[in-house]
Short mmCIF file of C-alpha atoms in Angstrom, two decimals:
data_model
loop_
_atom_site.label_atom_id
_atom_site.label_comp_id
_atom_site.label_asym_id
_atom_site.label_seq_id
_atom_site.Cartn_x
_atom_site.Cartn_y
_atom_site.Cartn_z
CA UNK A 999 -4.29 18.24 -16.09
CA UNK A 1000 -3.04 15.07 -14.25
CA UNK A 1001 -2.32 12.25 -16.98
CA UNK A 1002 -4.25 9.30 -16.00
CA UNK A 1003 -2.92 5.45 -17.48
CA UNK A 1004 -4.90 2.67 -17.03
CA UNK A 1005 -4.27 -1.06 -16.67
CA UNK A 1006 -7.25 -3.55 -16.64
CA UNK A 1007 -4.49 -7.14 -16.97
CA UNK A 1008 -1.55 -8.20 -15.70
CA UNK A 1009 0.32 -7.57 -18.88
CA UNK A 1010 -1.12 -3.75 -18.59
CA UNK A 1011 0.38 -3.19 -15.25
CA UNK A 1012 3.59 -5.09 -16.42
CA UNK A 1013 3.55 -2.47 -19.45
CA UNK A 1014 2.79 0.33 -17.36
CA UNK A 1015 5.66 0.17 -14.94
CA UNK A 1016 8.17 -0.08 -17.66
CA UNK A 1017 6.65 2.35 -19.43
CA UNK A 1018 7.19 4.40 -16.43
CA UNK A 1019 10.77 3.41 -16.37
CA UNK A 1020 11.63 4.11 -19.72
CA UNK A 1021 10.10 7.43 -19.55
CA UNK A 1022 11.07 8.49 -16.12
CA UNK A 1023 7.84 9.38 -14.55
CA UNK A 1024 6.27 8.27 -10.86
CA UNK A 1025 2.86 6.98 -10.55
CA UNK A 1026 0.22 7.41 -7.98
CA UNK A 1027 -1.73 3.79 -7.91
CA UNK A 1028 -5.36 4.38 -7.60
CA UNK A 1029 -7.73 1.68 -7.68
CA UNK A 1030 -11.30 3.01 -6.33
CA UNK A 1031 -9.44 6.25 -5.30
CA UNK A 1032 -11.50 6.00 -1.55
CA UNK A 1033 -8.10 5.81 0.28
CA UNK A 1034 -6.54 8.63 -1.34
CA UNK A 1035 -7.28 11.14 1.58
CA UNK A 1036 -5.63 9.01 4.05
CA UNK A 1037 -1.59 9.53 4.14
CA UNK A 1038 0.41 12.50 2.88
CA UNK A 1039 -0.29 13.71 -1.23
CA UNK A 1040 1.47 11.92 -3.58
CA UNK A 1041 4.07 13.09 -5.38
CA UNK A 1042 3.51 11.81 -8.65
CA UNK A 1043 3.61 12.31 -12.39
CA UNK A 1044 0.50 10.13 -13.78
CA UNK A 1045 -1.70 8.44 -12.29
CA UNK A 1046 -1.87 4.48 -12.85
CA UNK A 1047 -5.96 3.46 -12.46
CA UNK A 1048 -6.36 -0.20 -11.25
CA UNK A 1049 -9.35 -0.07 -10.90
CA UNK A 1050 -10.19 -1.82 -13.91
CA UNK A 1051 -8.03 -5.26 -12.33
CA UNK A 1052 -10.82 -6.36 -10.67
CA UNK A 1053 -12.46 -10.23 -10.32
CA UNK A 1054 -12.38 -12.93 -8.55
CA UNK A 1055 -9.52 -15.32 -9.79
CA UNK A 1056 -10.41 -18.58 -7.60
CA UNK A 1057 -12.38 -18.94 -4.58
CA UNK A 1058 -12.48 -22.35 -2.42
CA UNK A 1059 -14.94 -21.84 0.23
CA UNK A 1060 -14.14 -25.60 1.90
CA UNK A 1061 -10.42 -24.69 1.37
CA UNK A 1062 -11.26 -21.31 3.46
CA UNK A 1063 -8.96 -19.36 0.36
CA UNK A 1064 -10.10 -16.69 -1.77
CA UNK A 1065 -7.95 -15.16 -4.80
CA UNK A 1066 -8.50 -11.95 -6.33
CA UNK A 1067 -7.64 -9.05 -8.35
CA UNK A 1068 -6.89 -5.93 -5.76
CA UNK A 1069 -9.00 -3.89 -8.07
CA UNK A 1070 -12.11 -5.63 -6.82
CA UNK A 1071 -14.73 -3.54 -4.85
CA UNK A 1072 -14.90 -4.90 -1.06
CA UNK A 1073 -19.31 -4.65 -1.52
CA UNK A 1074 -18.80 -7.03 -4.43
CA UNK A 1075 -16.19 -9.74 -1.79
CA UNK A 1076 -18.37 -9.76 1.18
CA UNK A 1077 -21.74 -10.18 -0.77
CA UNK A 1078 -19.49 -12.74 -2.09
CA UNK A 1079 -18.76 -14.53 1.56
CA UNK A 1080 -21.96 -13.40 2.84
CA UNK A 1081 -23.82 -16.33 0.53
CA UNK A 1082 -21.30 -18.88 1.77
CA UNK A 1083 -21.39 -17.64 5.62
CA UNK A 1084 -17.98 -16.49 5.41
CA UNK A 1085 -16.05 -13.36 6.04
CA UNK A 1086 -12.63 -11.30 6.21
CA UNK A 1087 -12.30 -12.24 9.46
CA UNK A 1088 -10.55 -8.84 10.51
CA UNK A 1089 -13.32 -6.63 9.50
CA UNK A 1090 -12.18 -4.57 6.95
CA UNK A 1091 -12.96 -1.01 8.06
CA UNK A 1092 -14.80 1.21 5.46
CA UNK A 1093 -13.67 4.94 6.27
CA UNK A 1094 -15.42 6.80 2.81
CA UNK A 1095 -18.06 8.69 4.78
CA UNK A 1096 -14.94 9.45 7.54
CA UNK A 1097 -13.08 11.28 4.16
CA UNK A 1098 -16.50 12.87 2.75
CA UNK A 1099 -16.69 9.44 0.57
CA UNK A 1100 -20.05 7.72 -0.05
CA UNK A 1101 -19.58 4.22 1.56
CA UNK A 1102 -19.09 1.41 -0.35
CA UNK A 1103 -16.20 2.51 -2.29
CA UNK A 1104 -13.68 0.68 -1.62
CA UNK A 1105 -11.39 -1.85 -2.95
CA UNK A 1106 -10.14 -5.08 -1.99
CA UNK A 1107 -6.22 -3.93 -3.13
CA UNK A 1108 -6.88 -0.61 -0.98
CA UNK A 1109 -7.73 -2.10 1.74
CA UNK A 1110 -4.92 -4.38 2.25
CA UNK A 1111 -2.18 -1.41 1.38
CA UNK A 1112 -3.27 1.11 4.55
CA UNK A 1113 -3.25 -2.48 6.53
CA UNK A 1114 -6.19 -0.82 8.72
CA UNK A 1115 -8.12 -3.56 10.79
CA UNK A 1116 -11.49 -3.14 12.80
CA UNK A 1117 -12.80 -3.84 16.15
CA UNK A 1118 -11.82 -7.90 15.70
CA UNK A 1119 -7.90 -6.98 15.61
CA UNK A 1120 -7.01 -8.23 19.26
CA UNK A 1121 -8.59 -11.13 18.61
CA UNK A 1122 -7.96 -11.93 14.94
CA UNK A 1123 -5.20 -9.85 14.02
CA UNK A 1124 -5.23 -7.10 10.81
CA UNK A 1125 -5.24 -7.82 7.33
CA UNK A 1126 -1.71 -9.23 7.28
CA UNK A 1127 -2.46 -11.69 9.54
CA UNK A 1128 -5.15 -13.01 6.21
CA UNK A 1129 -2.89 -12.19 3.36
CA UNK A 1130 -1.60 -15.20 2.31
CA UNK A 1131 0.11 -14.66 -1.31
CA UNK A 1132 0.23 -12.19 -3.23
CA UNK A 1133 1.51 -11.46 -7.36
CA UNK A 1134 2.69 -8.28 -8.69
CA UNK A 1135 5.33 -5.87 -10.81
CA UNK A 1136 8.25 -4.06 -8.50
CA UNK A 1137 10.45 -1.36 -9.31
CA UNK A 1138 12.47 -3.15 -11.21
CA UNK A 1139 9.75 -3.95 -13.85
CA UNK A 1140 10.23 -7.68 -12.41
CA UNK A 1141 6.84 -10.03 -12.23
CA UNK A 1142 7.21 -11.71 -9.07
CA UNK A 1143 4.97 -13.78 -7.08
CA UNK A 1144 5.05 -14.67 -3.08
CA UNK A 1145 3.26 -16.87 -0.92
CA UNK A 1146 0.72 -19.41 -2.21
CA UNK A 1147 -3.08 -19.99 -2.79
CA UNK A 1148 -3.41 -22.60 0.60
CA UNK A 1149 -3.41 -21.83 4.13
CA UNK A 1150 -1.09 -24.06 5.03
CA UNK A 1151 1.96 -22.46 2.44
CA UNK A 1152 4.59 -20.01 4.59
CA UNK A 1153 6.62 -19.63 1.29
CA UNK A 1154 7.03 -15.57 1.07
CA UNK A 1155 5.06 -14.69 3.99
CA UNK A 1156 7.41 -12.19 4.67
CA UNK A 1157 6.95 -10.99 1.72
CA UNK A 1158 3.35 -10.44 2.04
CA UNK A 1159 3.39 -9.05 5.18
CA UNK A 1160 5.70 -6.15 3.96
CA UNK A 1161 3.34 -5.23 1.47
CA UNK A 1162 0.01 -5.05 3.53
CA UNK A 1163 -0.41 -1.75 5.11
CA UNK A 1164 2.93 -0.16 2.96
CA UNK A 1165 0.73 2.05 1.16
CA UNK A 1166 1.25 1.23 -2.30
CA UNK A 1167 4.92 2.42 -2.23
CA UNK A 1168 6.66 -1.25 -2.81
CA UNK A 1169 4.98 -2.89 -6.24
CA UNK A 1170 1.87 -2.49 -8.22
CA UNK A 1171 0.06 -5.68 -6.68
CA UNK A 1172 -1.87 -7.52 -9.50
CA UNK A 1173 -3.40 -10.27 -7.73
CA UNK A 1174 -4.22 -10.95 -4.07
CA UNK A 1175 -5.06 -14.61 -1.87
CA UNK A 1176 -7.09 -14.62 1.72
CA UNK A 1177 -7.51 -17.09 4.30
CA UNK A 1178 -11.65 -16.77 4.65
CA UNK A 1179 -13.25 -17.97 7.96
CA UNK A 1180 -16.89 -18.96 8.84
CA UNK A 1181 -18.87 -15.90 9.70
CA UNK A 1182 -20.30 -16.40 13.39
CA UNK A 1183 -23.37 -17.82 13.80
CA UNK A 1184 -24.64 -15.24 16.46
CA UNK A 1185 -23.59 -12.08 18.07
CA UNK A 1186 -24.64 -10.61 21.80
CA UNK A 1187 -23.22 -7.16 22.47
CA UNK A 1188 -22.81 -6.72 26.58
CA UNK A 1189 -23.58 -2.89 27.58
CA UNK A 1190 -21.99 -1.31 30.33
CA UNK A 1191 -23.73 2.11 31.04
CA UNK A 1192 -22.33 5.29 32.50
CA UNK A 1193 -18.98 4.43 33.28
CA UNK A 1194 -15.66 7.00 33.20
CA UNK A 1195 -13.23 6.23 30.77
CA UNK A 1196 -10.50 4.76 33.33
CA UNK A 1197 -13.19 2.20 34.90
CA UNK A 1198 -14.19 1.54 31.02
CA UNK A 1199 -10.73 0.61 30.32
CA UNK A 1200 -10.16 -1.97 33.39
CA UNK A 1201 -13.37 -3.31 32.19
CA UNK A 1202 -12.76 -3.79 28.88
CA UNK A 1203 -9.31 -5.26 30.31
CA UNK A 1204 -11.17 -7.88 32.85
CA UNK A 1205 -13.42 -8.64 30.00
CA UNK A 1206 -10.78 -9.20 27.36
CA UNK A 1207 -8.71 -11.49 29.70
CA UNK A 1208 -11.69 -14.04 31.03
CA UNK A 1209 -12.58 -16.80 29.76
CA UNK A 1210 -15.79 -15.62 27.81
CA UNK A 1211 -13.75 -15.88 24.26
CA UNK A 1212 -14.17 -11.63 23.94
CA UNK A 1213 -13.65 -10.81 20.21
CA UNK A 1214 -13.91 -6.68 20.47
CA UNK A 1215 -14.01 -4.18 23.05
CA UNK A 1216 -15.08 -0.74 22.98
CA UNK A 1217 -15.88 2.58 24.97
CA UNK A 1218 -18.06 5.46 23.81
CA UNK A 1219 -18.06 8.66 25.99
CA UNK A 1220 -21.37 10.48 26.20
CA UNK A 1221 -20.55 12.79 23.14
CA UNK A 1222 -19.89 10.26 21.23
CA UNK A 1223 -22.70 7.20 21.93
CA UNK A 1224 -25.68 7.25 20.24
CA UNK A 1225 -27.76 8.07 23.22
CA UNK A 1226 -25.54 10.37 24.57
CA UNK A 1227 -24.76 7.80 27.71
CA UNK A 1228 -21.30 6.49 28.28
CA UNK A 1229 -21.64 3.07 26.70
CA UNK A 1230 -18.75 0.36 27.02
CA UNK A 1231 -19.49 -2.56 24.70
CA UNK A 1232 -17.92 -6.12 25.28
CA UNK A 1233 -19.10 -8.19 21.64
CA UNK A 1234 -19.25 -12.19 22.27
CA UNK A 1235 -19.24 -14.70 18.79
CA UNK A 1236 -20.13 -17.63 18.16
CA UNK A 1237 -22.98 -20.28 18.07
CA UNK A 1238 -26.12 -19.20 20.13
CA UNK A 1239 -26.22 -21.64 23.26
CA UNK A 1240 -22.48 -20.53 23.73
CA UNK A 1241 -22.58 -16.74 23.18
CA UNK A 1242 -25.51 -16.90 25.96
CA UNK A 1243 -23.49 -18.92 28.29
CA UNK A 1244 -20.47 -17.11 28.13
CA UNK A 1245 -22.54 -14.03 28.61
CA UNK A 1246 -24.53 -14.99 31.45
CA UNK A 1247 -20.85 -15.70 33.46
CA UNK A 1248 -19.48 -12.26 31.66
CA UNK A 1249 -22.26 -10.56 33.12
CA UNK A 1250 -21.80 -12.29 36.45
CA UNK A 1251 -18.17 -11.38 36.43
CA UNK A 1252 -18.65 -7.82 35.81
CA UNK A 1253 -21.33 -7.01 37.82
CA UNK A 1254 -19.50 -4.67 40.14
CA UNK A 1255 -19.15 -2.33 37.39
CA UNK A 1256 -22.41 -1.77 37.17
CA UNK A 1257 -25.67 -2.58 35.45
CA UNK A 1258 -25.52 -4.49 32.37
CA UNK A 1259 -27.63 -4.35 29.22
CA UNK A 1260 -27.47 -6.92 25.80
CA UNK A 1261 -28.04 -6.45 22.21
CA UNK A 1262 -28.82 -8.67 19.99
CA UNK A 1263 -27.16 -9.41 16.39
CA UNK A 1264 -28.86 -7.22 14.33
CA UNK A 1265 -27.81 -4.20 16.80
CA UNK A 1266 -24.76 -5.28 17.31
CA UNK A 1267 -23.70 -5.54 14.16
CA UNK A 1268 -24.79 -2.27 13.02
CA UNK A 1269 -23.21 -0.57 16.00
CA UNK A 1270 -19.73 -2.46 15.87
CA UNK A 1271 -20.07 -1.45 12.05
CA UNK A 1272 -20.21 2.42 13.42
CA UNK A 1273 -17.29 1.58 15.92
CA UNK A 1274 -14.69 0.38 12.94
CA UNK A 1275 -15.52 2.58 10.60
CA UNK A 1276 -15.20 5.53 13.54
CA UNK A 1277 -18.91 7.17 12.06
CA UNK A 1278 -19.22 8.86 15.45
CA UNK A 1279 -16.66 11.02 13.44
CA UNK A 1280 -17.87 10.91 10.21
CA UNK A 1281 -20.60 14.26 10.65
CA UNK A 1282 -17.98 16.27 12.00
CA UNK A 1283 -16.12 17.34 8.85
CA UNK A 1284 -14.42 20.20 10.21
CA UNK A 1285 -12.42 18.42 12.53
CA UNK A 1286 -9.02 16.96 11.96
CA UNK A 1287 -9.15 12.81 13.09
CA UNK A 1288 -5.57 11.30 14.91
CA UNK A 1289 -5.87 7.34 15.39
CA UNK A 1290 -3.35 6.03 18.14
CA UNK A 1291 -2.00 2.53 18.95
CA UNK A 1292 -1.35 2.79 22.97
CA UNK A 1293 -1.01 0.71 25.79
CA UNK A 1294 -4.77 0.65 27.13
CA UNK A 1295 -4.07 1.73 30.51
CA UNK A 1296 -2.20 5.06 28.79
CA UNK A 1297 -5.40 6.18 26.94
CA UNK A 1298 -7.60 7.82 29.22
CA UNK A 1299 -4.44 10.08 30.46
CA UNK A 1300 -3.73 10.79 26.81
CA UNK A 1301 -7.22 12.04 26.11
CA UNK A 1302 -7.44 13.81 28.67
CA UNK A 1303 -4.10 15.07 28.14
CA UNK A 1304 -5.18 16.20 24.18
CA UNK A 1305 -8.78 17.17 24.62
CA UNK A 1306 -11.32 16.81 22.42
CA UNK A 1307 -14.00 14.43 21.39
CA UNK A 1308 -12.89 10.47 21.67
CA UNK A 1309 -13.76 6.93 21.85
CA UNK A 1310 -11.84 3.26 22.44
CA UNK A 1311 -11.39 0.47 20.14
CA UNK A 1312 -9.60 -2.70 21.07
CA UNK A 1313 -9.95 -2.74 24.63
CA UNK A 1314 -8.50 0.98 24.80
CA UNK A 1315 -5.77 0.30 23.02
CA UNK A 1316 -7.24 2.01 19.97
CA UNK A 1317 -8.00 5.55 21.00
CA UNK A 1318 -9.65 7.86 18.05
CA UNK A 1319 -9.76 12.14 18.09
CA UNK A 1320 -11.39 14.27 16.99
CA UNK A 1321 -10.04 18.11 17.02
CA UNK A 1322 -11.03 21.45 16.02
CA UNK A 1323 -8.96 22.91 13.40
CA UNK A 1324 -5.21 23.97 13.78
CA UNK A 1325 -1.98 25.45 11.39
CA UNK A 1326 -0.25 21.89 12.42
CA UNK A 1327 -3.46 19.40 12.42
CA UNK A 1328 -2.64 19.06 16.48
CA UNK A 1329 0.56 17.20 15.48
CA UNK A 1330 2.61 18.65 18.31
CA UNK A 1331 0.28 18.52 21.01
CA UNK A 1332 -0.76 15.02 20.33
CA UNK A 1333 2.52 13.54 19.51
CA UNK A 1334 3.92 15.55 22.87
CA UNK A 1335 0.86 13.87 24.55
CA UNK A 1336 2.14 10.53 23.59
CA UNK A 1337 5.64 10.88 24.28
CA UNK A 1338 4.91 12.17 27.87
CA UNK A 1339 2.72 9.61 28.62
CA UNK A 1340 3.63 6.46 26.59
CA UNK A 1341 7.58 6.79 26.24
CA UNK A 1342 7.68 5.71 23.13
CA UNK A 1343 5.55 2.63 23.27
CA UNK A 1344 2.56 3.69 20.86
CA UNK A 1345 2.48 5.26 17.68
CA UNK A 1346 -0.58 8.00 16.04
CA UNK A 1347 -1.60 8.40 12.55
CA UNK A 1348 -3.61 11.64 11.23
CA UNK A 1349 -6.69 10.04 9.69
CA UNK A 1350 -8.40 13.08 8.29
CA UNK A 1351 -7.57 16.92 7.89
CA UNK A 1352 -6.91 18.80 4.93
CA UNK A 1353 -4.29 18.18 2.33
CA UNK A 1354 -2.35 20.90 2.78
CA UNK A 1355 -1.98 19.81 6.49
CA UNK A 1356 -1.10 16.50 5.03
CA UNK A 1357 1.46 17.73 3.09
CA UNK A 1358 3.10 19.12 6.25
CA UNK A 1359 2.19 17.59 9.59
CA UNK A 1360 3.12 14.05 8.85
CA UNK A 1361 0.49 11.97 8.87
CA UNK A 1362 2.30 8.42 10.25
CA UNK A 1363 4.25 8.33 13.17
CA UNK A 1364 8.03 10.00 12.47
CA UNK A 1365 10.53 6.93 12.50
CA UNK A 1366 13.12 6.10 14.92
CA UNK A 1367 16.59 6.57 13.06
CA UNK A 1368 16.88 2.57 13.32
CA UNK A 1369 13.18 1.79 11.68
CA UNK A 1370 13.84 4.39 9.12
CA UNK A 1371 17.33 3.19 7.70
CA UNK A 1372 15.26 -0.48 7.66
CA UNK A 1373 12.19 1.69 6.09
CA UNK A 1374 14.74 3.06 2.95
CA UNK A 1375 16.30 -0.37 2.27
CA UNK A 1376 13.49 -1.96 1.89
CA UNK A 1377 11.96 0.72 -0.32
CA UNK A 1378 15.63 0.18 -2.02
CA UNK A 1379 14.94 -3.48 -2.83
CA UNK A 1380 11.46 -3.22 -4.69
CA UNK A 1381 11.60 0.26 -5.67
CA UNK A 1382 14.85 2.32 -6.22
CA UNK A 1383 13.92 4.48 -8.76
CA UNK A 1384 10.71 6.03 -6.18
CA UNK A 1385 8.46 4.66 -9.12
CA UNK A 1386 5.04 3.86 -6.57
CA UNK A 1387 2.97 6.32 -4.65
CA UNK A 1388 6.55 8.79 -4.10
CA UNK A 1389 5.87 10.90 -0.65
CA UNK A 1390 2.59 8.69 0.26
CA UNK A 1391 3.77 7.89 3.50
CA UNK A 1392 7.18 10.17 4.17
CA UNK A 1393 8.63 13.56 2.74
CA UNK A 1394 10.77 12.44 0.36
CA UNK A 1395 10.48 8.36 0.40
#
């Protein structure tokens, strides 16, 4: 039976990691425990639950900055920025149902430590792009405390961008400040029907690159849209008279692609939810799920290279799979599909399969010699004893 601690303060955490040291034992940080499916199994000793370091510490909506414990559920921060009109601006993803997960679950602290963004990254960059300070206990057993609670502070930036998206493996994070922006006013989804994934792609592409202030971009092959038509999706923001002008010369501009269709907010919203979250994927819960960060010209060749059922995020540079079952999770082939294709210039992570295919086709894309000398001394410098989430990301790290 897995020995569970808990820590509900600072002082708890504080107390937990040198309790940790003094007894020699690694800890697996869980805070809602939604996450834990994404990433190799952790090779730990007890399990630390966060979950209980939860709250909102300070919250400035006219400064735009939002400080909280990473405990806190992400339902409970954007019913919190919903009543003021404001938002994480890069659209925290919520992948439960993906995992088998009811939605909802979710923290604040999780969400920030896989450093996943939705459909709004190309426009308004991932969660470390909004992570402006950040307090918490290293390896060490040292309090420390980066960045600041304004948007205008760069002290320990750095800092905070190495521990978004690192998985838990650098500190037990205790306390966590945003930069918040306005929600938009309006939303009008353009609709591109029945297009092939290459002529998706340089539309998405044309789209992204006008003028019309494009904030997401996506492509859904006819397994995979709702109404099982190829649907490419161009999302405009903003106030109403704008979002209508820019899509009246969007529509103009694309015409030769084809017939174009709208939605309106409501619809949009819902559907750009589905596109984030990759629910076209969700059902499917025999099949293994590989995310990859391409160039967007390279992902049609690479799907059609791997097989299987897809879609595009980010203007095609986002391409999701979905795979039947295999011994490896489809590591080889879709890695091999990447290499031939991309050189090198893209990366894929295994979003879902089993965790004993966790444990041995890595999950995150193998490091360059280089990258994973950097990788080690950095792990050195907050956490040389392998206290935090050991093997979470890489055999052994």
């Amino acid at each position: 039976m897995t020995t569970v601690w808990t820590a509900s303060s600072e002082i708890e955490a504080f107390d937990a990691v040198h309790a940790a040291l003094s007894e020699g034992v690694r800890l697996e940080l869980v805070g809602g425990g939604s996450r834990r499916d994404l990433g190799r199994p952790v090779e730990a000793d007890v399990v630390l639950d966060l979950s209980g370091l939860s709250g909102v510490v300070d919250y400035q909506p006219e400064e735009l900055v939002l400080t909280v414990r990473p405990g806190t559920p992400m339902a409970e921060l954007e019913a919190l920025l919903a009543a003021r009109n404001q938002q994480l601006a890069f659209e925290p993803p919520d992948f439960g149902p993906l995992w088998g997960r009811a939605a909802g679950q979710g923290t604040i602290g999780g969400c920030v430590m896989i450093g996943r963004g939705g459909p709004r990254r190309l426009t308004a960059g991932a969660p470390r792009d909004h992570f402006l300070g950040v307090k918490g206990v290293n390896g060490f057993g040292q309090a420390f405390a980066a960045g600041g609670r304004v948007v205008k502070n760069v002290t320990g930036f750095d800092l905070t961008k190495l521990v978004a998206g690192s998985f838990g493996t650098l500190c037990v994070a205790t306390e966590m400040t945003f930069k918040v922006l306005p929600e938009p006013a309006d939303t009008l989804t353009l609709v591109l029907r029945g297009l092939e994934d290459e002529a998706a792609v340089r539309a998405m592409s044309q789209a992204l690159g006008s003028p019309a202030a494009v904030s997401a971009a996506a492509h859904l092959p006819a397994d995979v849209a709702p109404d099982g038509a190829p649907a490419t999706l161009i999302r405009l923001e903003g106030v109403t008279p704008s979002i209508r002008a820019r899509g009246a010369h969007l529509t103009a501009f694309l015409q030769d692609f084809g017939p174009i269709e709208s939605l309106d907010r409501d619809d949009s919203r819902a559907l750009w939810k589905r596109v984030g979250d990759a629910a076209f994927f969700a059902g499917d819960t025999d099949a293994v799920v590989w995310k990859l960060s391409v160039p967007p010209t390279a992902a049609p060749a690479i799907a059609a290279a791997v097989g299987g059922r897809h879609f595009y995020d980010w203007g095609g540079g986002g391409l999701w799979l979905a795979l039947p079952p295999a011994p490896d999770a489809h590591a080889a082939r879709v890695r091999a599909a990447l290499a031939q294709v991309v050189d090198g210039d893209g990366h894929a992570t295994l979003m879902r399969a089993p965790e004993a295919l966790r444990a041995t086709a890595s999950p995150f894309q193998p490091l360059a010699p280089v990258l994973a000398a950097l990788t080690g001394r950095v792990k050195q410098q907050f956490d040389p004893k392998g206290l935090f989430n050991p093997g979470r990301m890489y055999a052994g790290a």
